[in-house]
Amino acid sequence: MSVSTRIALVTGANKGIGLEIARQLAQAGVFVIVGARDPGRADEALKSLLSQGLAAQSVLLDLNNSSGILAAAETIRAEHGRLDILVNNAGIVDAKDGPPTSSSPDAVRRILDTNFVGTLAVTQAMLPLLRQSAAARIVNLSSSLGSLTLNGDPASPYYAARLIGYNASKAALNMLTVQLAEELKETAIVVNSVSPGYVKTDLTGHNGFMTAEEGAKLPVKYALLGDDAVSGKFVEPNGETPW
């Protein structure tokens, strides 16, 4: 591999939008590391990419396994010495999530532990590798459901989507973007929240208006931002989103 080849880790990249992000990054000449918690699904995703002549490998990565996260970071360090792109895509929903008056606190805790705390843990573990890059990019896969402004606007199409666990997890992820972008503003690391749109995946029950291929385009764009990249933004396909 050329030393100029960018190296990307995409979490939850074994299916859906994560796999499509990995595919599009690889098609752009990036060496992609497929992060997945299930070895069998990781192998299937990797075979899919390799069969298309794309450069990739896989690493076991469970956002709820702190020792496994550190082991994944060590694997990347030992084999590559750096990371140029981190796409925090992995996340979950829970059938017992719902409005604040009726959602299961255990479900909310599971969602927050994965979508926010797990993503924070992955980001912290990968930061030493990202600091070795000349121009690192972190893309946090958010959702317009994480916008406090839109959640409080009766005219918003997201107003009625009362999922306290999921929405709160994405609002927390946006806070990670805001604070991390500020903390790293004197470095070469750019951090942004990207809402891919309403994509037809397992996460949405295959509802939505976009295919995984369409939904991957904006996260990939922000992962590949050039020297004029701006940090600390929250965007969706239609433009910048209010926090």
mmCIF file of C-alpha atoms in Angstrom:
data_model
loop_
_atom_site.group_PDB
_atom_site.id
_atom_site.type_symbol
_atom_site.label_atom_id
_atom_site.label_comp_id
_atom_site.label_asym_id
_atom_site.label_seq_id
_atom_site.Cartn_x
_atom_site.Cartn_y
_atom_site.Cartn_z
ATOM 1 C CA MET A 1 0.000 0.000 0.000
ATOM 2 C CA SER A 2 1.268 3.487 -0.849
ATOM 3 C CA VAL A 3 2.079 5.728 2.126
ATOM 4 C CA SER A 4 -0.182 8.326 0.494
ATOM 5 C CA THR A 5 -3.209 6.012 0.592
ATOM 6 C CA ARG A 6 -5.729 7.176 3.156
ATOM 7 C CA ILE A 7 -6.865 4.648 5.764
ATOM 8 C CA ALA A 8 -10.432 4.674 7.069
ATOM 9 C CA LEU A 9 -12.251 2.834 9.828
ATOM 10 C CA VAL A 10 -16.020 2.570 9.427
ATOM 11 C CA THR A 11 -17.850 1.193 12.454
ATOM 12 C CA GLY A 12 -20.900 -0.975 11.911
ATOM 13 C CA ALA A 13 -19.780 -1.476 8.323
ATOM 14 C CA ASN A 14 -20.999 -5.029 7.847
ATOM 15 C CA LYS A 15 -24.339 -4.009 6.308
ATOM 16 C CA GLY A 16 -26.619 -1.174 5.302
ATOM 17 C CA ILE A 17 -25.334 2.352 5.099
ATOM 18 C CA GLY A 18 -22.095 1.433 6.883
ATOM 19 C CA LEU A 19 -21.175 -1.091 4.220
ATOM 20 C CA GLU A 20 -22.098 1.353 1.496
ATOM 21 C CA ILE A 21 -19.953 4.081 3.086
ATOM 22 C CA ALA A 22 -17.074 1.607 3.185
ATOM 23 C CA ARG A 23 -17.656 0.705 -0.467
ATOM 24 C CA GLN A 24 -17.767 4.299 -1.681
ATOM 25 C CA LEU A 25 -14.669 5.255 0.301
ATOM 26 C CA ALA A 26 -12.810 2.279 -1.165
ATOM 27 C CA GLN A 27 -13.982 3.240 -4.648
ATOM 28 C CA ALA A 28 -12.409 6.654 -3.987
ATOM 29 C CA GLY A 29 -9.058 4.982 -3.356
ATOM 30 C CA VAL A 30 -9.213 4.760 0.425
ATOM 31 C CA PHE A 31 -8.069 1.600 2.213
ATOM 32 C CA VAL A 32 -11.097 0.681 4.316
ATOM 33 C CA ILE A 33 -11.207 -1.178 7.615
ATOM 34 C CA VAL A 34 -14.622 -2.735 8.178
ATOM 35 C CA GLY A 35 -15.507 -2.553 11.861
ATOM 36 C CA ALA A 36 -18.109 -5.118 12.926
ATOM 37 C CA ARG A 37 -19.010 -6.960 16.100
ATOM 38 C CA ASP A 38 -20.031 -10.215 14.381
ATOM 39 C CA PRO A 39 -17.134 -12.154 12.776
ATOM 40 C CA GLY A 40 -19.344 -13.888 10.217
ATOM 41 C CA ARG A 41 -20.953 -10.659 9.023
ATOM 42 C CA ALA A 42 -17.561 -8.953 8.969
ATOM 43 C CA ASP A 43 -16.252 -11.695 6.682
ATOM 44 C CA GLU A 44 -19.260 -11.403 4.377
ATOM 45 C CA ALA A 45 -18.839 -7.629 4.103
ATOM 46 C CA LEU A 46 -15.128 -7.964 3.456
ATOM 47 C CA LYS A 47 -15.684 -10.573 0.748
ATOM 48 C CA SER A 48 -18.196 -8.274 -0.915
ATOM 49 C CA LEU A 49 -15.650 -5.453 -1.073
ATOM 50 C CA LEU A 50 -12.725 -7.627 -2.128
ATOM 51 C CA SER A 51 -14.791 -9.257 -4.881
ATOM 52 C CA GLN A 52 -15.088 -5.802 -6.460
ATOM 53 C CA GLY A 53 -11.342 -5.314 -6.402
ATOM 54 C CA LEU A 54 -11.485 -2.874 -3.488
ATOM 55 C CA ALA A 55 -8.784 -2.559 -0.821
ATOM 56 C CA ALA A 56 -10.118 -3.496 2.582
ATOM 57 C CA GLN A 57 -9.733 -5.544 5.731
ATOM 58 C CA SER A 58 -11.955 -6.168 8.740
ATOM 59 C CA VAL A 59 -11.531 -5.785 12.481
ATOM 60 C CA LEU A 60 -13.768 -6.984 15.288
ATOM 61 C CA LEU A 61 -15.297 -3.970 16.987
ATOM 62 C CA ASP A 62 -18.145 -4.031 19.497
ATOM 63 C CA LEU A 63 -19.029 -0.589 20.865
ATOM 64 C CA ASN A 64 -20.009 -2.175 24.180
ATOM 65 C CA ASN A 65 -16.697 -4.018 24.640
ATOM 66 C CA SER A 66 -14.036 -1.618 25.894
ATOM 67 C CA SER A 67 -11.183 -4.132 25.768
ATOM 68 C CA GLY A 68 -12.186 -5.087 22.222
ATOM 69 C CA ILE A 69 -12.146 -1.421 21.181
ATOM 70 C CA LEU A 70 -8.606 -1.036 22.510
ATOM 71 C CA ALA A 71 -7.580 -4.262 20.776
ATOM 72 C CA ALA A 72 -8.950 -2.962 17.468
ATOM 73 C CA ALA A 73 -6.987 0.270 17.880
ATOM 74 C CA GLU A 74 -3.827 -1.720 18.588
ATOM 75 C CA THR A 75 -4.389 -3.852 15.484
ATOM 76 C CA ILE A 76 -4.683 -0.740 13.329
ATOM 77 C CA ARG A 77 -1.611 0.808 14.980
ATOM 78 C CA ALA A 78 0.473 -2.318 14.450
ATOM 79 C CA GLU A 79 -0.539 -2.761 10.804
ATOM 80 C CA HIS A 80 -0.872 0.841 9.621
ATOM 81 C CA GLY A 81 0.530 3.215 12.221
ATOM 82 C CA ARG A 82 -2.166 5.804 11.661
ATOM 83 C CA LEU A 83 -5.795 6.437 10.756
ATOM 84 C CA ASP A 84 -6.919 9.169 8.361
ATOM 85 C CA ILE A 85 -10.687 8.765 8.550
ATOM 86 C CA LEU A 86 -13.021 7.579 11.310
ATOM 87 C CA VAL A 87 -16.685 7.156 10.417
ATOM 88 C CA ASN A 88 -18.706 6.546 13.574
ATOM 89 C CA ASN A 89 -21.625 4.790 11.911
ATOM 90 C CA ALA A 90 -22.523 1.950 14.303
ATOM 91 C CA GLY A 91 -25.738 2.421 16.241
ATOM 92 C CA ILE A 92 -28.868 0.682 17.412
ATOM 93 C CA VAL A 93 -32.571 1.203 17.954
ATOM 94 C CA ASP A 94 -34.725 -0.637 20.468
ATOM 95 C CA ALA A 95 -38.354 -1.748 20.149
ATOM 96 C CA LYS A 96 -38.979 -0.670 23.747
ATOM 97 C CA ASP A 97 -37.910 2.898 23.059
ATOM 98 C CA GLY A 98 -40.667 5.493 22.744
ATOM 99 C CA PRO A 99 -42.075 8.696 24.283
ATOM 100 C CA PRO A 100 -40.620 9.847 27.613
ATOM 101 C CA THR A 101 -43.772 8.794 29.476
ATOM 102 C CA SER A 102 -43.703 5.185 28.319
ATOM 103 C CA SER A 103 -40.278 4.151 27.031
ATOM 104 C CA SER A 104 -38.309 1.507 28.883
ATOM 105 C CA PRO A 105 -35.435 3.053 30.879
ATOM 106 C CA ASP A 106 -33.431 -0.110 30.192
ATOM 107 C CA ALA A 107 -33.949 0.360 26.449
ATOM 108 C CA VAL A 108 -32.893 4.001 26.691
ATOM 109 C CA ARG A 109 -29.795 2.956 28.606
ATOM 110 C CA ARG A 110 -28.898 0.340 25.961
ATOM 111 C CA ILE A 111 -29.262 2.882 23.182
ATOM 112 C CA LEU A 112 -27.194 5.552 24.930
ATOM 113 C CA ASP A 113 -24.517 3.047 25.922
ATOM 114 C CA THR A 114 -24.063 2.028 22.291
ATOM 115 C CA ASN A 115 -24.825 5.120 20.232
ATOM 116 C CA PHE A 116 -23.119 7.667 22.474
ATOM 117 C CA VAL A 117 -20.875 6.094 25.105
ATOM 118 C CA GLY A 118 -19.633 3.402 22.727
ATOM 119 C CA THR A 119 -18.930 5.956 20.012
ATOM 120 C CA LEU A 120 -17.082 8.126 22.521
ATOM 121 C CA ALA A 121 -14.959 5.130 23.551
ATOM 122 C CA VAL A 122 -14.106 4.293 19.936
ATOM 123 C CA THR A 123 -13.223 7.910 19.202
ATOM 124 C CA GLN A 124 -10.944 8.170 22.239
ATOM 125 C CA ALA A 125 -9.205 4.907 21.329
ATOM 126 C CA MET A 126 -8.621 6.012 17.722
ATOM 127 C CA LEU A 127 -7.524 9.585 18.438
ATOM 128 C CA PRO A 128 -3.816 8.730 18.873
ATOM 129 C CA LEU A 129 -3.914 7.151 15.403
ATOM 130 C CA LEU A 130 -5.833 10.087 13.912
ATOM 131 C CA ARG A 131 -3.221 12.463 15.329
ATOM 132 C CA GLN A 132 -0.647 10.687 13.143
ATOM 133 C CA SER A 133 -2.542 11.759 10.009
ATOM 134 C CA ALA A 134 -1.692 14.911 8.074
ATOM 135 C CA ALA A 135 -5.410 15.683 7.700
ATOM 136 C CA ALA A 136 -7.732 13.427 9.694
ATOM 137 C CA ARG A 137 -11.507 13.438 9.380
ATOM 138 C CA ILE A 138 -14.092 12.226 11.920
ATOM 139 C CA VAL A 139 -17.664 11.815 10.688
ATOM 140 C CA ASN A 140 -20.316 11.133 13.321
ATOM 141 C CA LEU A 141 -23.427 9.602 11.760
ATOM 142 C CA SER A 142 -26.169 11.604 13.377
ATOM 143 C CA SER A 143 -29.837 12.161 12.593
ATOM 144 C CA SER A 144 -32.139 15.127 12.289
ATOM 145 C CA LEU A 145 -33.988 13.422 15.147
ATOM 146 C CA GLY A 146 -31.084 14.570 17.309
ATOM 147 C CA SER A 147 -31.816 18.247 16.663
ATOM 148 C CA LEU A 148 -33.312 19.965 19.719
ATOM 149 C CA THR A 149 -34.555 22.732 17.445
ATOM 150 C CA LEU A 150 -36.469 20.377 15.157
ATOM 151 C CA ASN A 151 -37.778 18.272 18.039
ATOM 152 C CA GLY A 152 -39.331 21.429 19.498
ATOM 153 C CA ASP A 153 -40.821 22.736 16.240
ATOM 154 C CA PRO A 154 -44.448 21.620 15.605
ATOM 155 C CA ALA A 155 -43.934 22.397 11.911
ATOM 156 C CA SER A 156 -41.027 19.975 11.641
ATOM 157 C CA PRO A 157 -41.609 16.546 10.079
ATOM 158 C CA TYR A 158 -39.551 15.137 12.982
ATOM 159 C CA TYR A 159 -41.740 16.678 15.696
ATOM 160 C CA ALA A 160 -43.940 13.604 16.160
ATOM 161 C CA ALA A 161 -41.025 11.117 16.238
ATOM 162 C CA ARG A 162 -40.891 10.770 20.008
ATOM 163 C CA LEU A 163 -38.137 8.252 20.652
ATOM 164 C CA ILE A 164 -36.499 9.574 23.780
ATOM 165 C CA GLY A 165 -33.648 7.062 23.750
ATOM 166 C CA TYR A 166 -32.671 7.270 20.100
ATOM 167 C CA ASN A 167 -33.219 11.012 19.741
ATOM 168 C CA ALA A 168 -31.286 11.726 22.936
ATOM 169 C CA SER A 169 -28.425 9.498 21.787
ATOM 170 C CA LYS A 170 -28.072 11.511 18.576
ATOM 171 C CA ALA A 171 -28.339 14.818 20.441
ATOM 172 C CA ALA A 172 -25.529 13.569 22.695
ATOM 173 C CA LEU A 173 -23.524 12.548 19.639
ATOM 174 C CA ASN A 174 -23.940 16.078 18.317
ATOM 175 C CA MET A 175 -22.579 17.399 21.602
ATOM 176 C CA LEU A 176 -19.550 15.172 21.089
ATOM 177 C CA THR A 177 -19.052 16.769 17.671
ATOM 178 C CA VAL A 178 -19.330 20.314 19.068
ATOM 179 C CA GLN A 179 -16.968 19.747 21.984
ATOM 180 C CA LEU A 180 -14.465 17.587 20.108
ATOM 181 C CA ALA A 181 -14.270 20.053 17.223
ATOM 182 C CA GLU A 182 -13.496 22.824 19.696
ATOM 183 C CA GLU A 183 -10.975 20.758 21.629
ATOM 184 C CA LEU A 184 -9.151 19.766 18.430
ATOM 185 C CA LYS A 185 -9.381 23.103 16.625
ATOM 186 C CA GLU A 186 -5.612 23.605 16.687
ATOM 187 C CA THR A 187 -4.990 20.172 15.140
ATOM 188 C CA ALA A 188 -5.382 18.708 11.655
ATOM 189 C CA ILE A 189 -8.458 16.730 12.777
ATOM 190 C CA VAL A 190 -11.847 17.874 11.429
ATOM 191 C CA VAL A 191 -15.032 16.636 13.149
ATOM 192 C CA ASN A 192 -18.586 16.884 11.803
ATOM 193 C CA SER A 193 -22.042 15.430 12.404
ATOM 194 C CA VAL A 194 -23.741 14.142 9.265
ATOM 195 C CA SER A 195 -27.355 13.051 8.965
ATOM 196 C CA PRO A 196 -27.571 10.843 5.868
ATOM 197 C CA GLY A 197 -31.329 11.283 5.532
ATOM 198 C CA TYR A 198 -34.166 8.777 5.909
ATOM 199 C CA VAL A 199 -32.495 5.674 4.498
ATOM 200 C CA LYS A 200 -34.017 2.244 3.843
ATOM 201 C CA THR A 201 -31.993 -0.011 6.163
ATOM 202 C CA ASP A 202 -32.574 -2.587 8.896
ATOM 203 C CA LEU A 203 -32.375 0.282 11.414
ATOM 204 C CA THR A 204 -35.420 1.976 9.882
ATOM 205 C CA GLY A 205 -37.288 -1.247 9.168
ATOM 206 C CA HIS A 206 -36.530 -0.583 5.488
ATOM 207 C CA ASN A 207 -38.762 2.464 5.557
ATOM 208 C CA GLY A 208 -37.373 5.704 4.182
ATOM 209 C CA PHE A 209 -36.924 7.708 1.014
ATOM 210 C CA MET A 210 -33.326 6.875 0.119
ATOM 211 C CA THR A 211 -31.300 3.801 -0.709
ATOM 212 C CA ALA A 212 -28.168 2.980 1.251
ATOM 213 C CA GLU A 213 -26.135 4.056 -1.772
ATOM 214 C CA GLU A 214 -27.819 7.472 -1.772
ATOM 215 C CA GLY A 215 -27.567 7.829 1.988
ATOM 216 C CA ALA A 216 -23.846 7.096 2.003
ATOM 217 C CA LYS A 217 -22.949 9.966 -0.316
ATOM 218 C CA LEU A 218 -23.005 12.799 2.243
ATOM 219 C CA PRO A 219 -21.006 10.963 4.958
ATOM 220 C CA VAL A 220 -18.456 9.984 2.302
ATOM 221 C CA LYS A 221 -18.244 13.588 1.098
ATOM 222 C CA TYR A 222 -17.430 14.765 4.627
ATOM 223 C CA ALA A 223 -14.966 11.948 5.164
ATOM 224 C CA LEU A 224 -13.080 13.108 2.077
ATOM 225 C CA LEU A 225 -13.127 16.867 2.768
ATOM 226 C CA GLY A 226 -10.021 18.659 1.530
ATOM 227 C CA ASP A 227 -7.753 21.294 3.004
ATOM 228 C CA ASP A 228 -10.581 23.860 3.233
ATOM 229 C CA ALA A 229 -12.624 21.598 5.508
ATOM 230 C CA VAL A 230 -14.653 23.271 8.257
ATOM 231 C CA SER A 231 -15.118 21.526 11.597
ATOM 232 C CA GLY A 232 -18.073 21.410 13.980
ATOM 233 C CA LYS A 233 -20.957 21.317 11.477
ATOM 234 C CA PHE A 234 -24.270 19.418 11.580
ATOM 235 C CA VAL A 235 -25.495 18.714 8.056
ATOM 236 C CA GLU A 236 -28.110 16.693 6.178
ATOM 237 C CA PRO A 237 -28.716 16.274 2.421
ATOM 238 C CA ASN A 238 -30.677 19.540 2.256
ATOM 239 C CA GLY A 239 -27.955 21.560 3.952
ATOM 240 C CA GLU A 240 -26.900 22.592 7.431
ATOM 241 C CA THR A 241 -29.183 21.419 10.231
ATOM 242 C CA PRO A 242 -29.989 23.437 13.383
ATOM 243 C CA TRP A 243 -28.608 21.957 16.570
#
